[in-house]
PDB file of C-alpha atoms and ligand atoms in Angstrom:
ATOM      1  CA  MET A   1      -3.395 -14.678  27.584  1.00  0.00           C
ATOM      2  CA  SER A   2      -2.446 -10.868  29.518  1.00  0.00           C
ATOM      3  CA  LYS A   3      -1.720  -8.318  27.220  1.00  0.00           C
ATOM      4  CA  PRO A   4       1.794  -8.283  26.177  1.00  0.00           C
ATOM      5  CA  LYS A   5       4.299  -5.560  27.045  1.00  0.00           C
ATOM      6  CA  LEU A   6       4.572  -2.921  23.741  1.00  0.00           C
ATOM      7  CA  ILE A   7       7.034  -0.459  24.481  1.00  0.00           C
ATOM      8  CA  ASP A   8      10.293  -1.298  27.267  1.00  0.00           C
ATOM      9  CA  GLU A   9      11.510   0.854  30.092  1.00  0.00           C
ATOM     10  CA  ASN A  10      13.662   2.435  26.958  1.00  0.00           C
ATOM     11  CA  GLY A  11      11.001   3.261  25.033  1.00  0.00           C
ATOM     12  CA  LEU A  12      11.657   0.833  22.498  1.00  0.00           C
ATOM     13  CA  ARG A  13       8.730  -1.123  20.294  1.00  0.00           C
ATOM     14  CA  VAL A  14       8.254  -4.665  20.426  1.00  0.00           C
ATOM     15  CA  ASP A  15      10.625  -4.920  17.073  1.00  0.00           C
ATOM     16  CA  GLY A  16      13.128  -2.781  18.685  1.00  0.00           C
ATOM     17  CA  ARG A  17      12.399   0.321  16.602  1.00  0.00           C
ATOM     18  CA  ARG A  18      11.440   3.597  18.185  1.00  0.00           C
ATOM     19  CA  PRO A  19       8.435   4.886  17.725  1.00  0.00           C
ATOM     20  CA  ASP A  20       8.837   6.983  14.728  1.00  0.00           C
ATOM     21  CA  GLU A  21      11.039   4.553  12.942  1.00  0.00           C
ATOM     22  CA  LEU A  22       9.540   2.877   9.751  1.00  0.00           C
ATOM     23  CA  ARG A  23      10.690  -1.056   9.408  1.00  0.00           C
ATOM     24  CA  PRO A  24      13.123  -1.718   6.545  1.00  0.00           C
ATOM     25  CA  ILE A  25      11.471  -1.613   3.177  1.00  0.00           C
ATOM     26  CA  LYS A  26      12.317  -3.078  -0.122  1.00  0.00           C
ATOM     27  CA  MET A  27      11.081  -1.759  -3.346  1.00  0.00           C
ATOM     28  CA  GLU A  28      11.494  -3.207  -7.104  1.00  0.00           C
ATOM     29  CA  VAL A  29       9.637  -2.609 -10.556  1.00  0.00           C
ATOM     30  CA  GLY A  30       9.102  -5.200 -13.689  1.00  0.00           C
ATOM     31  CA  VAL A  31       9.632  -8.033 -11.823  1.00  0.00           C
ATOM     32  CA  LEU A  32       6.166  -9.888 -13.572  1.00  0.00           C
ATOM     33  CA  GLU A  33       6.463 -10.869 -17.083  1.00  0.00           C
ATOM     34  CA  LYS A  34       2.887 -11.405 -17.804  1.00  0.00           C
ATOM     35  CA  THR A  35       2.150  -8.156 -16.681  1.00  0.00           C
ATOM     36  CA  ASP A  36       2.068  -4.688 -18.437  1.00  0.00           C
ATOM     37  CA  GLY A  37       3.435  -4.041 -14.964  1.00  0.00           C
ATOM     38  CA  SER A  38       4.474  -4.692 -12.015  1.00  0.00           C
ATOM     39  CA  ALA A  39       6.164  -4.016  -8.482  1.00  0.00           C
ATOM     40  CA  TYR A  40       7.359  -6.113  -5.199  1.00  0.00           C
ATOM     41  CA  ILE A  41       6.999  -4.336  -2.404  1.00  0.00           C
ATOM     42  CA  GLU A  42       8.891  -5.688   1.208  1.00  0.00           C
ATOM     43  CA  VAL A  43       8.239  -3.438   4.625  1.00  0.00           C
ATOM     44  CA  GLY A  44       9.098  -5.333   7.354  1.00  0.00           C
ATOM     45  CA  GLY A  45       7.564  -8.962   7.074  1.00  0.00           C
ATOM     46  CA  THR A  46       4.948  -7.692   4.709  1.00  0.00           C
ATOM     47  CA  ARG A  47       5.666  -9.135   1.593  1.00  0.00           C
ATOM     48  CA  ILE A  48       3.016  -8.017  -2.092  1.00  0.00           C
ATOM     49  CA  TYR A  49       2.916  -8.341  -5.552  1.00  0.00           C
ATOM     50  CA  ALA A  50       1.158  -5.724  -7.244  1.00  0.00           C
ATOM     51  CA  GLY A  51       0.410  -6.649 -10.904  1.00  0.00           C
ATOM     52  CA  VAL A  52      -1.393  -4.090 -13.815  1.00  0.00           C
ATOM     53  CA  ILE A  53      -2.824  -4.919 -16.985  1.00  0.00           C
ATOM     54  CA  GLY A  54      -4.464  -2.721 -19.089  1.00  0.00           C
ATOM     55  CA  PRO A  55      -5.763  -0.377 -20.267  1.00  0.00           C
ATOM     56  CA  ARG A  56      -7.865  -3.092 -22.492  1.00  0.00           C
ATOM     57  CA  GLU A  57     -11.077  -3.254 -23.754  1.00  0.00           C
ATOM     58  CA  VAL A  58     -13.822  -3.883 -20.737  1.00  0.00           C
ATOM     59  CA  HIS A  59     -15.293  -7.055 -19.489  1.00  0.00           C
ATOM     60  CA  PRO A  60     -18.331  -7.129 -19.259  1.00  0.00           C
ATOM     61  CA  LYS A  61     -18.792  -4.537 -21.777  1.00  0.00           C
ATOM     62  CA  HIS A  62     -21.943  -3.394 -19.742  1.00  0.00           C
ATOM     63  CA  LEU A  63     -19.345  -1.999 -17.664  1.00  0.00           C
ATOM     64  CA  GLU A  64     -17.504   0.786 -20.064  1.00  0.00           C
ATOM     65  CA  LEU A  65     -17.689   4.449 -19.946  1.00  0.00           C
ATOM     66  CA  PRO A  66     -17.875   6.315 -22.759  1.00  0.00           C
ATOM     67  CA  ASP A  67     -15.600   9.736 -21.481  1.00  0.00           C
ATOM     68  CA  ARG A  68     -13.003   7.662 -19.575  1.00  0.00           C
ATOM     69  CA  GLY A  69     -11.367   4.290 -18.493  1.00  0.00           C
ATOM     70  CA  VAL A  70     -12.377   2.063 -15.593  1.00  0.00           C
ATOM     71  CA  LEU A  71     -10.142   1.216 -12.980  1.00  0.00           C
ATOM     72  CA  ASN A  72     -10.450  -2.348 -11.527  1.00  0.00           C
ATOM     73  CA  CYS A  73      -8.739  -3.384  -8.466  1.00  0.00           C
ATOM     74  CA  ARG A  74      -8.081  -6.725  -6.511  1.00  0.00           C
ATOM     75  CA  TYR A  75      -6.942  -6.935  -3.545  1.00  0.00           C
ATOM     76  CA  HIS A  76      -5.972 -10.351  -2.128  1.00  0.00           C
ATOM     77  CA  MET A  77      -4.608 -12.534   0.854  1.00  0.00           C
ATOM     78  CA  ALA A  78      -2.285 -15.684   0.056  1.00  0.00           C
ATOM     79  CA  SER A  79      -4.017 -18.464   2.074  1.00  0.00           C
ATOM     80  CA  PHE A  80      -0.203 -19.293   3.720  1.00  0.00           C
ATOM     81  CA  SER A  81      -0.181 -15.198   4.271  1.00  0.00           C
ATOM     82  CA  VAL A  82      -1.123 -15.282   8.043  1.00  0.00           C
ATOM     83  CA  ASP A  83      -0.835 -17.111  10.793  1.00  0.00           C
ATOM     84  CA  GLU A  84      -4.143 -18.762  10.849  1.00  0.00           C
ATOM     85  CA  ARG A  85      -4.554 -20.441   7.120  1.00  0.00           C
ATOM     86  CA  LYS A  86      -7.294 -17.348   5.425  1.00  0.00           C
ATOM     87  CA  PRO A  87     -10.270 -19.076   3.587  1.00  0.00           C
ATOM     88  CA  LEU A  88      -9.187 -19.872  -0.019  1.00  0.00           C
ATOM     89  CA  GLY A  89     -11.382 -16.997  -1.858  1.00  0.00           C
ATOM     90  CA  MET A  90     -12.546 -13.236  -1.619  1.00  0.00           C
ATOM     91  CA  THR A  91     -13.408 -12.618   2.231  1.00  0.00           C
ATOM     92  CA  ARG A  92     -15.280  -9.500   2.874  1.00  0.00           C
ATOM     93  CA  ARG A  93     -12.184  -7.507   4.342  1.00  0.00           C
ATOM     94  CA  GLU A  94     -10.643  -8.420   1.048  1.00  0.00           C
ATOM     95  CA  ILE A  95     -13.587  -7.131  -0.890  1.00  0.00           C
ATOM     96  CA  GLU A  96     -13.602  -3.998   0.695  1.00  0.00           C
ATOM     97  CA  LEU A  97     -10.267  -3.302   1.180  1.00  0.00           C
ATOM     98  CA  SER A  98     -10.311  -4.124  -2.995  1.00  0.00           C
ATOM     99  CA  LYS A  99     -12.563  -1.339  -3.059  1.00  0.00           C
ATOM    100  CA  ILE A 100     -10.789   1.328  -1.037  1.00  0.00           C
ATOM    101  CA  LEU A 101      -7.421   0.774  -2.486  1.00  0.00           C
ATOM    102  CA  ARG A 102      -9.077   1.226  -5.997  1.00  0.00           C
ATOM    103  CA  GLU A 103     -10.789   5.005  -4.563  1.00  0.00           C
ATOM    104  CA  ALA A 104      -7.685   5.626  -3.384  1.00  0.00           C
ATOM    105  CA  LEU A 105      -5.931   4.844  -6.912  1.00  0.00           C
ATOM    106  CA  GLU A 106      -8.466   6.448  -8.465  1.00  0.00           C
ATOM    107  CA  THR A 107      -7.618   9.881  -7.307  1.00  0.00           C
ATOM    108  CA  VAL A 108      -4.761   9.975  -9.730  1.00  0.00           C
ATOM    109  CA  VAL A 109      -5.335   8.069 -12.248  1.00  0.00           C
ATOM    110  CA  LEU A 110      -6.353  10.518 -15.619  1.00  0.00           C
ATOM    111  CA  LEU A 111      -8.559   8.002 -15.979  1.00  0.00           C
ATOM    112  CA  GLU A 112     -10.412  10.833 -19.187  1.00  0.00           C
ATOM    113  CA  GLU A 113      -7.112   9.129 -20.800  1.00  0.00           C
ATOM    114  CA  PHE A 114      -8.510   6.117 -21.430  1.00  0.00           C
ATOM    115  CA  PRO A 115     -12.061   5.969 -22.151  1.00  0.00           C
ATOM    116  CA  ARG A 116     -13.681   2.932 -22.642  1.00  0.00           C
ATOM    117  CA  MET A 117     -10.868   0.970 -21.438  1.00  0.00           C
ATOM    118  CA  MET A 118     -10.149  -0.892 -18.386  1.00  0.00           C
ATOM    119  CA  VAL A 119      -7.134  -1.233 -16.056  1.00  0.00           C
ATOM    120  CA  ASP A 120      -6.884  -4.006 -13.804  1.00  0.00           C
ATOM    121  CA  ILE A 121      -4.655  -3.672 -10.852  1.00  0.00           C
ATOM    122  CA  PHE A 122      -4.153  -6.971  -8.916  1.00  0.00           C
ATOM    123  CA  VAL A 123      -2.391  -6.619  -5.105  1.00  0.00           C
ATOM    124  CA  GLU A 124      -1.332 -10.367  -4.283  1.00  0.00           C
ATOM    125  CA  VAL A 125      -0.229 -10.336  -0.783  1.00  0.00           C
ATOM    126  CA  ILE A 126       2.301 -12.961  -0.252  1.00  0.00           C
ATOM    127  CA  GLN A 127       3.014 -12.467   4.251  1.00  0.00           C
ATOM    128  CA  ALA A 128       1.124 -10.305   6.202  1.00  0.00           C
ATOM    129  CA  ASP A 129       2.781  -8.965   9.114  1.00  0.00           C
ATOM    130  CA  GLY A 130       0.395  -5.161   9.430  1.00  0.00           C
ATOM    131  CA  GLY A 131       0.234  -2.305   6.800  1.00  0.00           C
ATOM    132  CA  THR A 132      -0.809  -4.568   3.915  1.00  0.00           C
ATOM    133  CA  ARG A 133      -3.174  -1.919   2.286  1.00  0.00           C
ATOM    134  CA  THR A 134      -0.496   0.695   2.613  1.00  0.00           C
ATOM    135  CA  ALA A 135       1.862  -1.113   1.182  1.00  0.00           C
ATOM    136  CA  GLY A 136      -0.603  -2.537  -0.950  1.00  0.00           C
ATOM    137  CA  ILE A 137      -1.077   0.908  -2.514  1.00  0.00           C
ATOM    138  CA  THR A 138       2.475   2.311  -2.591  1.00  0.00           C
ATOM    139  CA  ALA A 139       3.453  -1.351  -4.332  1.00  0.00           C
ATOM    140  CA  ALA A 140       0.416  -0.556  -7.480  1.00  0.00           C
ATOM    141  CA  SER A 141       1.128   2.765  -7.805  1.00  0.00           C
ATOM    142  CA  LEU A 142       4.568   1.686  -8.905  1.00  0.00           C
ATOM    143  CA  ALA A 143       3.046  -1.096 -11.129  1.00  0.00           C
ATOM    144  CA  LEU A 144       0.495   1.569 -12.747  1.00  0.00           C
ATOM    145  CA  ALA A 145       3.264   3.788 -13.036  1.00  0.00           C
ATOM    146  CA  ASP A 146       5.771   0.677 -14.808  1.00  0.00           C
ATOM    147  CA  ALA A 147       2.457  -0.098 -17.013  1.00  0.00           C
ATOM    148  CA  GLY A 148       2.703   3.635 -18.177  1.00  0.00           C
ATOM    149  CA  ILE A 149      -0.284   5.087 -16.671  1.00  0.00           C
ATOM    150  CA  PRO A 150      -0.975   8.423 -16.632  1.00  0.00           C
ATOM    151  CA  MET A 151      -1.291   9.646 -13.307  1.00  0.00           C
ATOM    152  CA  THR A 152      -0.432  13.227 -11.937  1.00  0.00           C
ATOM    153  CA  ASP A 153       1.208  11.236  -9.112  1.00  0.00           C
ATOM    154  CA  ILE A 154       2.378   8.636  -7.480  1.00  0.00           C
ATOM    155  CA  ILE A 155       0.728   7.608  -4.061  1.00  0.00           C
ATOM    156  CA  SER A 156       3.083   6.616  -0.921  1.00  0.00           C
ATOM    157  CA  ALA A 157       1.517   5.012   2.451  1.00  0.00           C
ATOM    158  CA  THR A 158       2.087   3.998   6.055  1.00  0.00           C
ATOM    159  CA  ALA A 159      -0.030   3.771   9.299  1.00  0.00           C
ATOM    160  CA  VAL A 160       0.261   5.040  12.428  1.00  0.00           C
ATOM    161  CA  GLY A 161      -0.816   2.870  15.503  1.00  0.00           C
ATOM    162  CA  LYS A 162      -0.714   3.682  19.168  1.00  0.00           C
ATOM    163  CA  VAL A 163       0.365   1.520  21.550  1.00  0.00           C
ATOM    164  CA  GLU A 164       0.236   1.551  25.766  1.00  0.00           C
ATOM    165  CA  GLY A 165      -0.838   5.600  24.348  1.00  0.00           C
ATOM    166  CA  THR A 166       2.169   5.737  22.565  1.00  0.00           C
ATOM    167  CA  LEU A 167       2.372   7.194  19.234  1.00  0.00           C
ATOM    168  CA  VAL A 168       3.771   4.607  16.870  1.00  0.00           C
ATOM    169  CA  LEU A 169       5.318   4.741  12.627  1.00  0.00           C
ATOM    170  CA  ASP A 170       4.526   1.709  10.696  1.00  0.00           C
ATOM    171  CA  ILE A 171       2.435  -0.816  13.192  1.00  0.00           C
ATOM    172  CA  ASN A 172       3.414  -4.445  12.490  1.00  0.00           C
ATOM    173  CA  GLU A 173       0.919  -7.258  12.826  1.00  0.00           C
ATOM    174  CA  PHE A 174       1.149  -7.730  16.510  1.00  0.00           C
ATOM    175  CA  GLU A 175       1.363  -3.795  17.589  1.00  0.00           C
ATOM    176  CA  ASP A 176      -2.154  -4.035  15.095  1.00  0.00           C
ATOM    177  CA  LYS A 177      -3.439  -6.787  17.219  1.00  0.00           C
ATOM    178  CA  TYR A 178      -2.669  -5.683  20.856  1.00  0.00           C
ATOM    179  CA  GLY A 179      -2.305  -1.806  20.657  1.00  0.00           C
ATOM    180  CA  GLU A 180      -5.370   0.704  20.802  1.00  0.00           C
ATOM    181  CA  ALA A 181      -5.800   1.960  17.086  1.00  0.00           C
ATOM    182  CA  ASP A 182      -4.276   1.858  13.600  1.00  0.00           C
ATOM    183  CA  MET A 183      -4.665   4.788  10.916  1.00  0.00           C
ATOM    184  CA  PRO A 184      -3.566   4.090   7.841  1.00  0.00           C
ATOM    185  CA  VAL A 185      -2.694   7.222   5.620  1.00  0.00           C
ATOM    186  CA  ALA A 186      -2.281   7.410   1.768  1.00  0.00           C
ATOM    187  CA  VAL A 187      -0.623  10.943   0.005  1.00  0.00           C
ATOM    188  CA  ALA A 188      -0.680  11.629  -3.420  1.00  0.00           C
ATOM    189  CA  PRO A 189       2.810  13.760  -1.892  1.00  0.00           C
ATOM    190  CA  GLN A 190       3.015  16.334  -5.271  1.00  0.00           C
ATOM    191  CA  LEU A 191      -0.538  17.606  -5.064  1.00  0.00           C
ATOM    192  CA  ASN A 192      -0.476  17.183  -1.286  1.00  0.00           C
ATOM    193  CA  SER A 193      -3.803  15.501  -0.935  1.00  0.00           C
ATOM    194  CA  ILE A 194      -4.597  12.952   1.424  1.00  0.00           C
ATOM    195  CA  VAL A 195      -6.193  10.515  -0.528  1.00  0.00           C
ATOM    196  CA  LEU A 196      -7.064   7.283   1.876  1.00  0.00           C
ATOM    197  CA  LEU A 197      -7.187   7.826   5.628  1.00  0.00           C
ATOM    198  CA  GLN A 198      -8.762   5.104   8.327  1.00  0.00           C
ATOM    199  CA  LEU A 199      -9.313   4.963  12.320  1.00  0.00           C
ATOM    200  CA  ASN A 200      -9.627   1.887  13.862  1.00  0.00           C
ATOM    201  CA  GLY A 201      -9.852   2.188  17.194  1.00  0.00           C
ATOM    202  CA  ARG A 202      -9.444   5.496  19.357  1.00  0.00           C
ATOM    203  CA  MET A 203      -7.483   8.587  19.170  1.00  0.00           C
ATOM    204  CA  THR A 204      -7.303  12.142  20.153  1.00  0.00           C
ATOM    205  CA  VAL A 205      -8.137  14.729  17.748  1.00  0.00           C
ATOM    206  CA  GLU A 206      -4.534  16.030  18.982  1.00  0.00           C
ATOM    207  CA  GLU A 207      -3.314  12.502  19.195  1.00  0.00           C
ATOM    208  CA  VAL A 208      -4.609  12.018  14.820  1.00  0.00           C
ATOM    209  CA  GLU A 209      -3.081  15.517  14.579  1.00  0.00           C
ATOM    210  CA  ARG A 210      -0.031  14.737  15.353  1.00  0.00           C
ATOM    211  CA  GLY A 211      -0.212  11.080  13.866  1.00  0.00           C
ATOM    212  CA  LEU A 212      -0.858  12.420  10.695  1.00  0.00           C
ATOM    213  CA  GLU A 213       2.580  14.909  10.905  1.00  0.00           C
ATOM    214  CA  MET A 214       4.464  11.479  11.441  1.00  0.00           C
ATOM    215  CA  ALA A 215       2.857   9.826   8.521  1.00  0.00           C
ATOM    216  CA  GLN A 216       3.733  12.811   6.354  1.00  0.00           C
ATOM    217  CA  ALA A 217       7.209  12.702   7.234  1.00  0.00           C
ATOM    218  CA  ALA A 218       7.798   8.874   6.633  1.00  0.00           C
ATOM    219  CA  ILE A 219       6.300   9.317   3.428  1.00  0.00           C
ATOM    220  CA  LYS A 220       9.155  11.536   2.217  1.00  0.00           C
ATOM    221  CA  LYS A 221      10.653   8.313   2.604  1.00  0.00           C
ATOM    222  CA  ILE A 222       8.844   6.186   1.395  1.00  0.00           C
ATOM    223  CA  ARG A 223       8.269   7.992  -1.951  1.00  0.00           C
ATOM    224  CA  GLU A 224      12.109   8.261  -1.810  1.00  0.00           C
ATOM    225  CA  ILE A 225      12.520   4.586  -2.545  1.00  0.00           C
ATOM    226  CA  GLN A 226       9.718   4.481  -4.539  1.00  0.00           C
ATOM    227  CA  VAL A 227      11.133   6.973  -6.899  1.00  0.00           C
ATOM    228  CA  ASP A 228      14.989   4.791  -6.424  1.00  0.00           C
ATOM    229  CA  ALA A 229      13.092   1.874  -7.580  1.00  0.00           C
ATOM    230  CA  LEU A 230      11.561   3.607 -10.750  1.00  0.00           C
ATOM    231  CA  LYS A 231      14.922   5.113 -11.575  1.00  0.00           C
ATOM    232  CA  ARG A 232      16.911   1.400 -11.291  1.00  0.00           C
ATOM    233  CA  ARG A 233      13.974   0.203 -13.660  1.00  0.00           C
ATOM    234  CA  TYR A 234      14.352   2.867 -16.341  1.00  0.00           C
ATOM    235  CA  ARG A 235      17.930   4.143 -15.998  1.00  0.00           C
ATOM    236  CA  VAL A 236      19.469   4.404 -19.100  1.00  0.00           C
ATOM    237  CA  GLU A 237      23.122   3.391 -18.772  1.00  0.00           C
ATOM    238  CA  PRO A 238      26.124   5.302 -20.390  1.00  0.00           C
ATOM    239  CA  GLU A 239      27.046   2.659 -22.513  1.00  0.00           C
ATOM    240  CA  GLY A 240      23.238   2.422 -23.605  1.00  0.00           C
ATOM    241  CA  LEU A 241      22.727   5.981 -25.294  1.00  0.00           C
ATOM    242  CA  GLU A 242      26.069   5.539 -26.786  1.00  0.00           C
ATOM    243  CA  ALA A 243      25.280   2.708 -28.796  1.00  0.00           C
TER     244      ALA A 243
HETATM  245  P1  ADP B   1      -3.656  -3.964   6.851  1.00  0.00           P
HETATM  246  O1  ADP B   1      -3.035  -5.134   7.058  1.00  0.00           O
HETATM  247  O2  ADP B   1      -3.935  -2.798   5.870  1.00  0.00           O
HETATM  248  O3  ADP B   1      -3.195  -3.709   8.760  1.00  0.00           O
HETATM  249  P2  ADP B   1      -5.800  -4.934   9.221  1.00  0.00           P
HETATM  250  O4  ADP B   1      -5.471  -3.892  10.178  1.00  0.00           O
HETATM  251  O5  ADP B   1      -7.006  -5.344   8.746  1.00  0.00           O
HETATM  252  O6  ADP B   1      -5.254  -4.325   7.465  1.00  0.00           O
HETATM  253  O7  ADP B   1      -4.797  -6.177   9.566  1.00  0.00           O
HETATM  254  C1  ADP B   1      -3.614  -6.064  10.018  1.00  0.00           C
HETATM  255  C2  ADP B   1      -2.851  -7.592   9.899  1.00  0.00           C
HETATM  256  O8  ADP B   1      -3.437  -8.517  10.712  1.00  0.00           O
HETATM  257  C3  ADP B   1      -2.694  -7.697   8.478  1.00  0.00           C
HETATM  258  O9  ADP B   1      -1.164  -7.279   7.983  1.00  0.00           O
HETATM  259  C4  ADP B   1      -2.272  -9.817   8.940  1.00  0.00           C
HETATM  260  O10 ADP B   1      -1.117  -9.427   9.178  1.00  0.00           O
HETATM  261  C5  ADP B   1      -3.191  -9.881   9.923  1.00  0.00           C
HETATM  262  N1  ADP B   1      -4.579 -10.335   9.368  1.00  0.00           N
HETATM  263  C6  ADP B   1      -4.798  -9.660   8.663  1.00  0.00           C
HETATM  264  N2  ADP B   1      -6.082 -10.711   8.304  1.00  0.00           N
HETATM  265  C7  ADP B   1      -5.776 -11.760   9.034  1.00  0.00           C
HETATM  266  C8  ADP B   1      -6.557 -12.697   8.450  1.00  0.00           C
HETATM  267  N3  ADP B   1      -7.317 -13.487   7.987  1.00  0.00           N
HETATM  268  N4  ADP B   1      -6.083 -14.087   9.487  1.00  0.00           N
HETATM  269  C9  ADP B   1      -4.651 -13.835  10.378  1.00  0.00           C
HETATM  270  N5  ADP B   1      -4.216 -12.642  10.327  1.00  0.00           N
HETATM  271  C10 ADP B   1      -4.803 -11.290   9.719  1.00  0.00           C
END
């Protein structure tokens, strides 16, 4: 199959977006009953549930740390989440992404506040259409906040891609597959700190810098949606205050 056209004569992308446009995003906090904290996120066709359990006793016991808590993270894609059924069980990619997500989230979780305990974070991709690691981190931070896990900030993330020489925000699966590069970025906005930065493909230094600026601007919007989702979950209605 010849390479499809990714940017049309009007400078628009395959799904009609401008290069700096995010896909429609929906978030909801507190969506699962059997977890201590949970969140759901939709970014275009990507759909993910995040669930948090803990803090609880560490199992297996030898992983327990005397002075701080342990974060455990599992990123998993449902077999039906992709076009070609993904093999059952954890693939190498999922094991790697579990580690990447944990390392990003560890930068904001105050582990010293729960020594000898562990917190499990589950990221379940129900439908994948690009950007699952970034949407997964965004949802996981909401689930951690919902579980009341002490944190210095909430992480927000998106990916910048390069297609036909143009930098594009929040790439979808098609652009990821046929484009030249994919750069996931996760930020702790209050701390002004980049907690995850990867680059798959090739970009010049100038493109990376511009891409980071695009991602930072988008992350402000993503954070607003996260804060709104948390407020919807925890808003106390005036009647509730009076009762
Ligand atoms: P991310 O989802 O964070 O962008 P990748 O760059 O590895 O991670 O994957 C890009 C997209 O490719 C995914 O979002 C998904 O839509 C698709 N994809 C990933 N793994 C598979 C797979 N095993 N089978 C089919 N499609 C996949």
